[in-house]
Amino acid sequence: MIVFNYEIDFLLNNEPQLENWIQDIVFNYGFSLGEINYIFCDDDYLHKLNLEFLKHDTLTDVISFDNTIGELISVDIFISIERIRDNAIDFKVTFAEELHRVMIHGVLHCLGFKDKTNEDKKIMTKKENESLLLLRG
């Protein structure tokens, strides 16, 4: 089950399409879908989580709390819409593209992809790009 939660004045306009896309990616990697919770919030909300749980005093675009067991994906993915808007401008991409990239980034972590090293980041970016192509169809 994929659930979209809104802690700010923001709504996705294509929830069913995004649910199908995310589910397809999970299944394509041989995993099963448990519960994926997206929580869309602002910088302050995510900054508090970053301080409390990760001890990082910085703004970030996404934090994932992975509860995956074996091949059953379960995760809470918190996304700052403010960071997505700013990053889209900085990276010269549309808001939607940046949002979708971050949404799938959290899922890819649950599928075993990392982004700590430069090599891991290259692989993660490749997997994000492949996933975005599936959404565009």
mmCIF file of N, CA and C in Angstrom:
data_model
loop_
_atom_site.group_PDB
_atom_site.id
_atom_site.type_symbol
_atom_site.label_atom_id
_atom_site.label_comp_id
_atom_site.label_asym_id
_atom_site.label_seq_id
_atom_site.Cartn_x
_atom_site.Cartn_y
_atom_site.Cartn_z
ATOM 1 N N MET A 1 0.840 -1.171 0.000
ATOM 2 C CA MET A 1 0.000 0.000 0.000
ATOM 3 C C MET A 1 0.890 1.240 0.000
ATOM 4 N N ILE A 2 0.532 2.206 -0.798
ATOM 5 C CA ILE A 2 1.241 3.482 -0.859
ATOM 6 C C ILE A 2 0.276 4.556 -0.389
ATOM 7 N N VAL A 3 0.724 5.334 0.601
ATOM 8 C CA VAL A 3 -0.122 6.359 1.190
ATOM 9 C C VAL A 3 0.592 7.704 1.078
ATOM 10 N N PHE A 4 -0.147 8.709 0.660
ATOM 11 C CA PHE A 4 0.386 10.063 0.557
ATOM 12 C C PHE A 4 -0.221 10.907 1.677
ATOM 13 N N ASN A 5 0.645 11.488 2.496
ATOM 14 C CA ASN A 5 0.230 12.314 3.631
ATOM 15 C C ASN A 5 0.743 13.735 3.424
ATOM 16 N N TYR A 6 -0.056 14.695 3.815
ATOM 17 C CA TYR A 6 0.281 16.091 3.565
ATOM 18 C C TYR A 6 0.269 16.874 4.873
ATOM 19 N N GLU A 7 1.444 17.374 5.258
ATOM 20 C CA GLU A 7 1.578 18.188 6.462
ATOM 21 C C GLU A 7 1.606 19.674 6.124
ATOM 22 N N ILE A 8 1.496 19.987 4.849
ATOM 23 C CA ILE A 8 1.487 21.377 4.377
ATOM 24 C C ILE A 8 0.418 21.514 3.297
ATOM 25 N N ASP A 9 0.259 22.730 2.826
ATOM 26 C CA ASP A 9 -0.714 23.015 1.781
ATOM 27 C C ASP A 9 -0.119 22.625 0.427
ATOM 28 N N PHE A 10 -0.189 21.352 0.126
ATOM 29 C CA PHE A 10 0.360 20.789 -1.106
ATOM 30 C C PHE A 10 -0.380 19.489 -1.381
ATOM 31 N N LEU A 11 -0.709 19.250 -2.629
ATOM 32 C CA LEU A 11 -1.335 17.984 -3.026
ATOM 33 C C LEU A 11 -0.750 17.527 -4.355
ATOM 34 N N LEU A 12 -0.494 16.247 -4.458
ATOM 35 C CA LEU A 12 -0.118 15.664 -5.744
ATOM 36 C C LEU A 12 -1.358 15.651 -6.625
ATOM 37 N N ASN A 13 -1.182 15.878 -7.906
ATOM 38 C CA ASN A 13 -2.352 15.861 -8.794
ATOM 39 C C ASN A 13 -2.469 14.557 -9.574
ATOM 40 N N ASN A 14 -1.574 13.608 -9.301
ATOM 41 C CA ASN A 14 -1.579 12.358 -10.072
ATOM 42 C C ASN A 14 -1.259 11.161 -9.173
ATOM 43 N N GLU A 15 -1.880 11.086 -8.020
ATOM 44 C CA GLU A 15 -1.595 10.008 -7.070
ATOM 45 C C GLU A 15 -1.707 8.609 -7.681
ATOM 46 N N PRO A 16 -2.796 8.278 -8.408
ATOM 47 C CA PRO A 16 -2.895 6.909 -8.958
ATOM 48 C C PRO A 16 -1.742 6.552 -9.896
ATOM 49 N N GLN A 17 -1.345 7.476 -10.751
ATOM 50 C CA GLN A 17 -0.234 7.230 -11.673
ATOM 51 C C GLN A 17 1.059 7.002 -10.889
ATOM 52 N N LEU A 18 1.295 7.808 -9.864
ATOM 53 C CA LEU A 18 2.509 7.667 -9.067
ATOM 54 C C LEU A 18 2.510 6.360 -8.274
ATOM 55 N N GLU A 19 1.352 5.981 -7.754
ATOM 56 C CA GLU A 19 1.248 4.697 -7.046
ATOM 57 C C GLU A 19 1.631 3.543 -7.960
ATOM 58 N N ASN A 20 1.091 3.525 -9.167
ATOM 59 C CA ASN A 20 1.396 2.459 -10.127
ATOM 60 C C ASN A 20 2.872 2.436 -10.485
ATOM 61 N N TRP A 21 3.445 3.602 -10.694
ATOM 62 C CA TRP A 21 4.865 3.737 -11.040
ATOM 63 C C TRP A 21 5.754 3.172 -9.940
ATOM 64 N N ILE A 22 5.502 3.596 -8.711
ATOM 65 C CA ILE A 22 6.316 3.146 -7.578
ATOM 66 C C ILE A 22 6.155 1.636 -7.386
ATOM 67 N N GLN A 23 4.942 1.170 -7.451
ATOM 68 C CA GLN A 23 4.675 -0.261 -7.297
ATOM 69 C C GLN A 23 5.395 -1.068 -8.372
ATOM 70 N N ASP A 24 5.354 -0.599 -9.612
ATOM 71 C CA ASP A 24 6.037 -1.292 -10.707
ATOM 72 C C ASP A 24 7.539 -1.387 -10.449
ATOM 73 N N ILE A 25 8.135 -0.318 -9.951
ATOM 74 C CA ILE A 25 9.577 -0.329 -9.679
ATOM 75 C C ILE A 25 9.899 -1.327 -8.574
ATOM 76 N N VAL A 26 9.118 -1.316 -7.516
ATOM 77 C CA VAL A 26 9.322 -2.267 -6.421
ATOM 78 C C VAL A 26 9.257 -3.692 -6.952
ATOM 79 N N PHE A 27 8.240 -3.994 -7.741
ATOM 80 C CA PHE A 27 8.059 -5.343 -8.290
ATOM 81 C C PHE A 27 9.168 -5.704 -9.282
ATOM 82 N N ASN A 28 9.609 -4.714 -10.099
ATOM 83 C CA ASN A 28 10.671 -4.960 -11.077
ATOM 84 C C ASN A 28 11.974 -5.407 -10.417
ATOM 85 N N TYR A 29 12.201 -4.990 -9.184
ATOM 86 C CA TYR A 29 13.405 -5.386 -8.463
ATOM 87 C C TYR A 29 13.188 -6.655 -7.637
ATOM 88 N N GLY A 30 12.027 -7.285 -7.793
ATOM 89 C CA GLY A 30 11.765 -8.542 -7.124
ATOM 90 C C GLY A 30 11.334 -8.409 -5.678
ATOM 91 N N PHE A 31 10.886 -7.228 -5.289
ATOM 92 C CA PHE A 31 10.426 -6.986 -3.924
ATOM 93 C C PHE A 31 8.899 -6.995 -3.883
ATOM 94 N N SER A 32 8.356 -7.100 -2.688
ATOM 95 C CA SER A 32 6.916 -7.009 -2.465
ATOM 96 C C SER A 32 6.613 -5.690 -1.787
ATOM 97 N N LEU A 33 5.394 -5.234 -1.964
ATOM 98 C CA LEU A 33 4.994 -3.947 -1.406
ATOM 99 C C LEU A 33 4.328 -4.141 -0.056
ATOM 100 N N GLY A 34 4.966 -3.609 0.974
ATOM 101 C CA GLY A 34 4.360 -3.563 2.303
ATOM 102 C C GLY A 34 3.608 -2.249 2.401
ATOM 103 N N GLU A 35 4.215 -1.294 3.096
ATOM 104 C CA GLU A 35 3.593 0.023 3.205
ATOM 105 C C GLU A 35 4.641 1.098 2.970
ATOM 106 N N ILE A 36 4.365 1.945 1.983
ATOM 107 C CA ILE A 36 5.202 3.106 1.712
ATOM 108 C C ILE A 36 4.376 4.330 2.060
ATOM 109 N N ASN A 37 4.851 5.083 3.039
ATOM 110 C CA ASN A 37 4.191 6.318 3.456
ATOM 111 C C ASN A 37 5.035 7.501 3.018
ATOM 112 N N TYR A 38 4.454 8.345 2.195
ATOM 113 C CA TYR A 38 5.094 9.607 1.844
ATOM 114 C C TYR A 38 4.485 10.684 2.727
ATOM 115 N N ILE A 39 5.336 11.489 3.333
ATOM 116 C CA ILE A 39 4.881 12.602 4.149
ATOM 117 C C ILE A 39 5.496 13.864 3.550
ATOM 118 N N PHE A 40 4.649 14.688 2.948
ATOM 119 C CA PHE A 40 5.096 15.933 2.336
ATOM 120 C C PHE A 40 4.997 17.033 3.382
ATOM 121 N N CYS A 41 6.114 17.735 3.581
ATOM 122 C CA CYS A 41 6.188 18.704 4.664
ATOM 123 C C CYS A 41 7.003 19.918 4.232
ATOM 124 N N ASP A 42 7.328 20.786 5.199
ATOM 125 C CA ASP A 42 8.150 21.953 4.914
ATOM 126 C C ASP A 42 9.541 21.764 5.522
ATOM 127 N N ASP A 43 10.405 22.756 5.307
ATOM 128 C CA ASP A 43 11.779 22.679 5.802
ATOM 129 C C ASP A 43 11.845 22.524 7.316
ATOM 130 N N ASP A 44 11.037 23.291 8.042
ATOM 131 C CA ASP A 44 11.080 23.235 9.508
ATOM 132 C C ASP A 44 10.750 21.833 10.017
ATOM 133 N N TYR A 45 9.723 21.238 9.468
ATOM 134 C CA TYR A 45 9.284 19.894 9.865
ATOM 135 C C TYR A 45 10.414 18.879 9.656
ATOM 136 N N LEU A 46 11.022 18.923 8.470
ATOM 137 C CA LEU A 46 12.068 17.962 8.148
ATOM 138 C C LEU A 46 13.354 18.253 8.914
ATOM 139 N N HIS A 47 13.641 19.528 9.144
ATOM 140 C CA HIS A 47 14.831 19.907 9.907
ATOM 141 C C HIS A 47 14.754 19.346 11.328
ATOM 142 N N LYS A 48 13.577 19.402 11.934
ATOM 143 C CA LYS A 48 13.399 18.842 13.279
ATOM 144 C C LYS A 48 13.669 17.348 13.289
ATOM 145 N N LEU A 49 13.180 16.638 12.287
ATOM 146 C CA LEU A 49 13.453 15.197 12.197
ATOM 147 C C LEU A 49 14.941 14.932 11.992
ATOM 148 N N ASN A 50 15.569 15.741 11.163
ATOM 149 C CA ASN A 50 16.991 15.592 10.880
ATOM 150 C C ASN A 50 17.813 15.766 12.162
ATOM 151 N N LEU A 51 17.447 16.753 12.972
ATOM 152 C CA LEU A 51 18.138 16.980 14.252
ATOM 153 C C LEU A 51 17.877 15.846 15.234
ATOM 154 N N GLU A 52 16.611 15.497 15.383
ATOM 155 C CA GLU A 52 16.227 14.522 16.402
ATOM 156 C C GLU A 52 16.746 13.115 16.124
ATOM 157 N N PHE A 53 16.603 12.660 14.890
ATOM 158 C CA PHE A 53 16.914 11.269 14.583
ATOM 159 C C PHE A 53 18.294 11.052 13.975
ATOM 160 N N LEU A 54 18.799 12.032 13.234
ATOM 161 C CA LEU A 54 20.083 11.860 12.564
ATOM 162 C C LEU A 54 21.187 12.746 13.136
ATOM 163 N N LYS A 55 20.797 13.662 14.024
ATOM 164 C CA LYS A 55 21.752 14.591 14.650
ATOM 165 C C LYS A 55 22.454 15.477 13.623
ATOM 166 N N HIS A 56 21.746 15.796 12.540
ATOM 167 C CA HIS A 56 22.265 16.681 11.491
ATOM 168 C C HIS A 56 21.537 18.017 11.576
ATOM 169 N N ASP A 57 22.283 19.088 11.762
ATOM 170 C CA ASP A 57 21.683 20.422 11.844
ATOM 171 C C ASP A 57 21.737 21.099 10.478
ATOM 172 N N THR A 58 21.092 20.454 9.506
ATOM 173 C CA THR A 58 21.064 20.974 8.142
ATOM 174 C C THR A 58 19.680 20.763 7.537
ATOM 175 N N LEU A 59 19.418 21.535 6.501
ATOM 176 C CA LEU A 59 18.200 21.311 5.718
ATOM 177 C C LEU A 59 18.474 20.165 4.755
ATOM 178 N N THR A 60 17.445 19.425 4.459
ATOM 179 C CA THR A 60 17.566 18.328 3.499
ATOM 180 C C THR A 60 16.257 18.198 2.747
ATOM 181 N N ASP A 61 16.295 17.520 1.616
ATOM 182 C CA ASP A 61 15.087 17.358 0.809
ATOM 183 C C ASP A 61 14.298 16.116 1.186
ATOM 184 N N VAL A 62 14.987 15.079 1.674
ATOM 185 C CA VAL A 62 14.303 13.810 1.956
ATOM 186 C C VAL A 62 14.985 13.069 3.097
ATOM 187 N N ILE A 63 14.183 12.455 3.927
ATOM 188 C CA ILE A 63 14.658 11.521 4.947
ATOM 189 C C ILE A 63 13.763 10.295 4.866
ATOM 190 N N SER A 64 14.403 9.127 4.803
ATOM 191 C CA SER A 64 13.662 7.870 4.751
ATOM 192 C C SER A 64 13.923 7.072 6.022
ATOM 193 N N PHE A 65 12.868 6.539 6.581
ATOM 194 C CA PHE A 65 12.977 5.623 7.705
ATOM 195 C C PHE A 65 12.562 4.251 7.174
ATOM 196 N N ASP A 66 13.572 3.442 6.906
ATOM 197 C CA ASP A 66 13.389 2.160 6.237
ATOM 198 C C ASP A 66 13.030 1.076 7.247
ATOM 199 N N ASN A 67 11.879 0.470 7.071
ATOM 200 C CA ASN A 67 11.422 -0.631 7.913
ATOM 201 C C ASN A 67 11.287 -1.921 7.107
ATOM 202 N N THR A 68 12.012 -1.982 5.995
ATOM 203 C CA THR A 68 11.954 -3.135 5.106
ATOM 204 C C THR A 68 12.470 -4.379 5.813
ATOM 205 N N ILE A 69 11.743 -5.467 5.648
ATOM 206 C CA ILE A 69 12.165 -6.759 6.185
ATOM 207 C C ILE A 69 12.279 -7.720 5.010
ATOM 208 N N GLY A 70 13.495 -8.182 4.779
ATOM 209 C CA GLY A 70 13.719 -9.066 3.636
ATOM 210 C C GLY A 70 13.368 -8.365 2.346
ATOM 211 N N GLU A 71 12.399 -8.913 1.639
ATOM 212 C CA GLU A 71 11.988 -8.326 0.363
ATOM 213 C C GLU A 71 10.621 -7.659 0.445
ATOM 214 N N LEU A 72 10.164 -7.375 1.659
ATOM 215 C CA LEU A 72 8.898 -6.667 1.859
ATOM 216 C C LEU A 72 9.210 -5.211 2.191
ATOM 217 N N ILE A 73 8.962 -4.331 1.222
ATOM 218 C CA ILE A 73 9.287 -2.915 1.355
ATOM 219 C C ILE A 73 8.301 -2.227 2.290
ATOM 220 N N SER A 74 8.851 -1.585 3.313
ATOM 221 C CA SER A 74 8.072 -0.733 4.212
ATOM 222 C C SER A 74 8.951 0.444 4.592
ATOM 223 N N VAL A 75 8.447 1.650 4.376
ATOM 224 C CA VAL A 75 9.270 2.836 4.596
ATOM 225 C C VAL A 75 8.389 4.066 4.795
ATOM 226 N N ASP A 76 8.884 4.979 5.612
ATOM 227 C CA ASP A 76 8.296 6.313 5.744
ATOM 228 C C ASP A 76 9.267 7.280 5.084
ATOM 229 N N ILE A 77 8.786 8.009 4.087
ATOM 230 C CA ILE A 77 9.631 8.930 3.330
ATOM 231 C C ILE A 77 9.101 10.349 3.524
ATOM 232 N N PHE A 78 9.897 11.168 4.202
ATOM 233 C CA PHE A 78 9.540 12.558 4.464
ATOM 234 C C PHE A 78 10.213 13.430 3.420
ATOM 235 N N ILE A 79 9.434 14.295 2.774
ATOM 236 C CA ILE A 79 9.950 15.141 1.695
ATOM 237 C C ILE A 79 9.575 16.597 1.962
ATOM 238 N N SER A 80 10.604 17.464 1.942
ATOM 239 C CA SER A 80 10.365 18.905 2.083
ATOM 240 C C SER A 80 10.052 19.512 0.716
ATOM 241 N N ILE A 81 8.850 19.981 0.568
ATOM 242 C CA ILE A 81 8.440 20.607 -0.692
ATOM 243 C C ILE A 81 9.232 21.894 -0.936
ATOM 244 N N GLU A 82 9.593 22.597 0.127
ATOM 245 C CA GLU A 82 10.408 23.808 -0.027
ATOM 246 C C GLU A 82 11.764 23.475 -0.643
ATOM 247 N N ARG A 83 12.409 22.417 -0.165
ATOM 248 C CA ARG A 83 13.722 21.999 -0.701
ATOM 249 C C ARG A 83 13.571 21.562 -2.149
ATOM 250 N N ILE A 84 12.486 20.860 -2.464
ATOM 251 C CA ILE A 84 12.274 20.399 -3.839
ATOM 252 C C ILE A 84 12.163 21.601 -4.773
ATOM 253 N N ARG A 85 11.413 22.603 -4.357
ATOM 254 C CA ARG A 85 11.265 23.807 -5.199
ATOM 255 C C ARG A 85 12.609 24.489 -5.421
ATOM 256 N N ASP A 86 13.382 24.674 -4.341
ATOM 257 C CA ASP A 86 14.684 25.328 -4.463
ATOM 258 C C ASP A 86 15.655 24.488 -5.293
ATOM 259 N N ASN A 87 15.678 23.188 -5.052
ATOM 260 C CA ASN A 87 16.589 22.307 -5.791
ATOM 261 C C ASN A 87 16.245 22.245 -7.272
ATOM 262 N N ALA A 88 14.966 22.268 -7.588
ATOM 263 C CA ALA A 88 14.564 22.256 -9.000
ATOM 264 C C ALA A 88 15.152 23.469 -9.726
ATOM 265 N N ILE A 89 15.116 24.606 -9.071
ATOM 266 C CA ILE A 89 15.704 25.824 -9.659
ATOM 267 C C ILE A 89 17.212 25.662 -9.785
ATOM 268 N N ASP A 90 17.853 25.220 -8.707
ATOM 269 C CA ASP A 90 19.314 25.055 -8.713
ATOM 270 C C ASP A 90 19.776 24.062 -9.770
ATOM 271 N N PHE A 91 19.037 22.953 -9.942
ATOM 272 C CA PHE A 91 19.432 21.909 -10.886
ATOM 273 C C PHE A 91 18.864 22.121 -12.283
ATOM 274 N N LYS A 92 18.075 23.209 -12.436
ATOM 275 C CA LYS A 92 17.488 23.565 -13.740
ATOM 276 C C LYS A 92 16.622 22.439 -14.313
ATOM 277 N N VAL A 93 15.754 21.904 -13.438
ATOM 278 C CA VAL A 93 14.785 20.898 -13.839
ATOM 279 C C VAL A 93 13.409 21.365 -13.374
ATOM 280 N N THR A 94 12.377 20.712 -13.842
ATOM 281 C CA THR A 94 11.037 21.089 -13.401
ATOM 282 C C THR A 94 10.816 20.629 -11.956
ATOM 283 N N PHE A 95 9.872 21.272 -11.312
ATOM 284 C CA PHE A 95 9.502 20.865 -9.957
ATOM 285 C C PHE A 95 9.083 19.398 -9.944
ATOM 286 N N ALA A 96 8.263 19.008 -10.920
ATOM 287 C CA ALA A 96 7.766 17.623 -10.981
ATOM 288 C C ALA A 96 8.913 16.632 -11.116
ATOM 289 N N GLU A 97 9.887 16.927 -11.975
ATOM 290 C CA GLU A 97 11.006 15.997 -12.156
ATOM 291 C C GLU A 97 11.795 15.844 -10.859
ATOM 292 N N GLU A 98 12.066 16.943 -10.192
ATOM 293 C CA GLU A 98 12.818 16.871 -8.937
ATOM 294 C C GLU A 98 12.023 16.134 -7.864
ATOM 295 N N LEU A 99 10.733 16.398 -7.793
ATOM 296 C CA LEU A 99 9.885 15.710 -6.822
ATOM 297 C C LEU A 99 9.880 14.200 -7.078
ATOM 298 N N HIS A 100 9.694 13.806 -8.315
ATOM 299 C CA HIS A 100 9.651 12.383 -8.652
ATOM 300 C C HIS A 100 11.000 11.715 -8.392
ATOM 301 N N ARG A 101 12.087 12.427 -8.674
ATOM 302 C CA ARG A 101 13.422 11.882 -8.415
ATOM 303 C C ARG A 101 13.589 11.597 -6.919
ATOM 304 N N VAL A 102 13.187 12.532 -6.095
ATOM 305 C CA VAL A 102 13.341 12.363 -4.644
ATOM 306 C C VAL A 102 12.394 11.284 -4.126
ATOM 307 N N MET A 103 11.195 11.230 -4.676
ATOM 308 C CA MET A 103 10.246 10.194 -4.258
ATOM 309 C C MET A 103 10.807 8.796 -4.513
ATOM 310 N N ILE A 104 11.402 8.595 -5.676
ATOM 311 C CA ILE A 104 11.912 7.262 -5.992
ATOM 312 C C ILE A 104 13.252 7.014 -5.308
ATOM 313 N N HIS A 105 13.987 8.067 -5.011
ATOM 314 C CA HIS A 105 15.263 7.940 -4.295
ATOM 315 C C HIS A 105 15.065 7.203 -2.969
ATOM 316 N N GLY A 106 14.038 7.589 -2.232
ATOM 317 C CA GLY A 106 13.760 6.936 -0.954
ATOM 318 C C GLY A 106 13.438 5.465 -1.117
ATOM 319 N N VAL A 107 12.716 5.124 -2.163
ATOM 320 C CA VAL A 107 12.371 3.725 -2.430
ATOM 321 C C VAL A 107 13.620 2.948 -2.836
ATOM 322 N N LEU A 108 14.465 3.546 -3.659
ATOM 323 C CA LEU A 108 15.676 2.865 -4.107
ATOM 324 C C LEU A 108 16.584 2.501 -2.939
ATOM 325 N N HIS A 109 16.617 3.349 -1.910
ATOM 326 C CA HIS A 109 17.391 2.998 -0.713
ATOM 327 C C HIS A 109 16.888 1.681 -0.132
ATOM 328 N N CYS A 110 15.576 1.516 -0.087
ATOM 329 C CA CYS A 110 14.983 0.282 0.461
ATOM 330 C C CYS A 110 15.297 -0.930 -0.401
ATOM 331 N N LEU A 111 15.564 -0.690 -1.666
ATOM 332 C CA LEU A 111 15.883 -1.772 -2.598
ATOM 333 C C LEU A 111 17.374 -2.117 -2.564
ATOM 334 N N GLY A 112 18.116 -1.425 -1.691
ATOM 335 C CA GLY A 112 19.521 -1.761 -1.498
ATOM 336 C C GLY A 112 20.527 -0.806 -2.102
ATOM 337 N N PHE A 113 20.066 0.261 -2.744
ATOM 338 C CA PHE A 113 20.997 1.211 -3.350
ATOM 339 C C PHE A 113 21.417 2.255 -2.326
ATOM 340 N N LYS A 114 22.699 2.584 -2.357
ATOM 341 C CA LYS A 114 23.279 3.534 -1.403
ATOM 342 C C LYS A 114 23.741 4.791 -2.138
ATOM 343 N N ASP A 115 24.135 5.800 -1.352
ATOM 344 C CA ASP A 115 24.650 7.029 -1.974
ATOM 345 C C ASP A 115 25.725 7.702 -1.124
ATOM 346 N N LYS A 116 26.491 6.898 -0.402
ATOM 347 C CA LYS A 116 27.538 7.459 0.468
ATOM 348 C C LYS A 116 28.826 7.756 -0.293
ATOM 349 N N THR A 117 29.225 6.861 -1.191
ATOM 350 C CA THR A 117 30.459 7.068 -1.951
ATOM 351 C C THR A 117 30.125 7.653 -3.323
ATOM 352 N N ASN A 118 31.158 8.155 -4.003
ATOM 353 C CA ASN A 118 30.944 8.690 -5.354
ATOM 354 C C ASN A 118 30.439 7.607 -6.299
ATOM 355 N N GLU A 119 30.977 6.403 -6.180
ATOM 356 C CA GLU A 119 30.532 5.300 -7.039
ATOM 357 C C GLU A 119 29.075 4.941 -6.748
ATOM 358 N N ASP A 120 28.722 4.899 -5.455
ATOM 359 C CA ASP A 120 27.329 4.626 -5.076
ATOM 360 C C ASP A 120 26.398 5.711 -5.616
ATOM 361 N N LYS A 121 26.840 6.956 -5.556
ATOM 362 C CA LYS A 121 26.020 8.071 -6.049
ATOM 363 C C LYS A 121 25.766 7.947 -7.552
ATOM 364 N N LYS A 122 26.796 7.518 -8.298
ATOM 365 C CA LYS A 122 26.639 7.334 -9.745
ATOM 366 C C LYS A 122 25.591 6.258 -10.036
ATOM 367 N N ILE A 123 25.675 5.160 -9.294
ATOM 368 C CA ILE A 123 24.719 4.074 -9.488
ATOM 369 C C ILE A 123 23.317 4.533 -9.104
ATOM 370 N N MET A 124 23.195 5.255 -7.980
ATOM 371 C CA MET A 124 21.887 5.750 -7.533
ATOM 372 C C MET A 124 21.285 6.675 -8.584
ATOM 373 N N THR A 125 22.084 7.595 -9.103
ATOM 374 C CA THR A 125 21.591 8.527 -10.127
ATOM 375 C C THR A 125 21.136 7.771 -11.372
ATOM 376 N N LYS A 126 21.899 6.751 -11.761
ATOM 377 C CA LYS A 126 21.512 5.929 -12.922
ATOM 378 C C LYS A 126 20.163 5.259 -12.672
ATOM 379 N N LYS A 127 19.966 4.703 -11.490
ATOM 380 C CA LYS A 127 18.711 4.033 -11.156
ATOM 381 C C LYS A 127 17.556 5.037 -11.070
ATOM 382 N N GLU A 128 17.829 6.219 -10.549
ATOM 383 C CA GLU A 128 16.803 7.267 -10.534
ATOM 384 C C GLU A 128 16.390 7.617 -11.957
ATOM 385 N N ASN A 129 17.377 7.820 -12.831
ATOM 386 C CA ASN A 129 17.088 8.182 -14.219
ATOM 387 C C ASN A 129 16.297 7.088 -14.932
ATOM 388 N N GLU A 130 16.677 5.831 -14.710
ATOM 389 C CA GLU A 130 15.932 4.715 -15.303
ATOM 390 C C GLU A 130 14.489 4.716 -14.808
ATOM 391 N N SER A 131 14.303 4.988 -13.526
ATOM 392 C CA SER A 131 12.959 5.018 -12.941
ATOM 393 C C SER A 131 12.135 6.162 -13.506
ATOM 394 N N LEU A 132 12.761 7.316 -13.672
ATOM 395 C CA LEU A 132 12.038 8.469 -14.217
ATOM 396 C C LEU A 132 11.589 8.203 -15.648
ATOM 397 N N LEU A 133 12.386 7.481 -16.413
ATOM 398 C CA LEU A 133 11.992 7.128 -17.784
ATOM 399 C C LEU A 133 10.738 6.258 -17.785
ATOM 400 N N LEU A 134 10.630 5.366 -16.814
ATOM 401 C CA LEU A 134 9.421 4.509 -16.711
ATOM 402 C C LEU A 134 8.180 5.342 -16.417
ATOM 403 N N LEU A 135 8.337 6.394 -15.628
ATOM 404 C CA LEU A 135 7.194 7.258 -15.307
ATOM 405 C C LEU A 135 6.732 8.021 -16.547
ATOM 406 N N ARG A 136 7.682 8.485 -17.311
ATOM 407 C CA ARG A 136 7.348 9.264 -18.517
ATOM 408 C C ARG A 136 6.743 8.365 -19.599
ATOM 409 N N GLY A 137 7.047 7.045 -19.490
ATOM 410 C CA GLY A 137 6.477 6.068 -20.407
ATOM 411 C C GLY A 137 6.965 6.232 -21.789
#
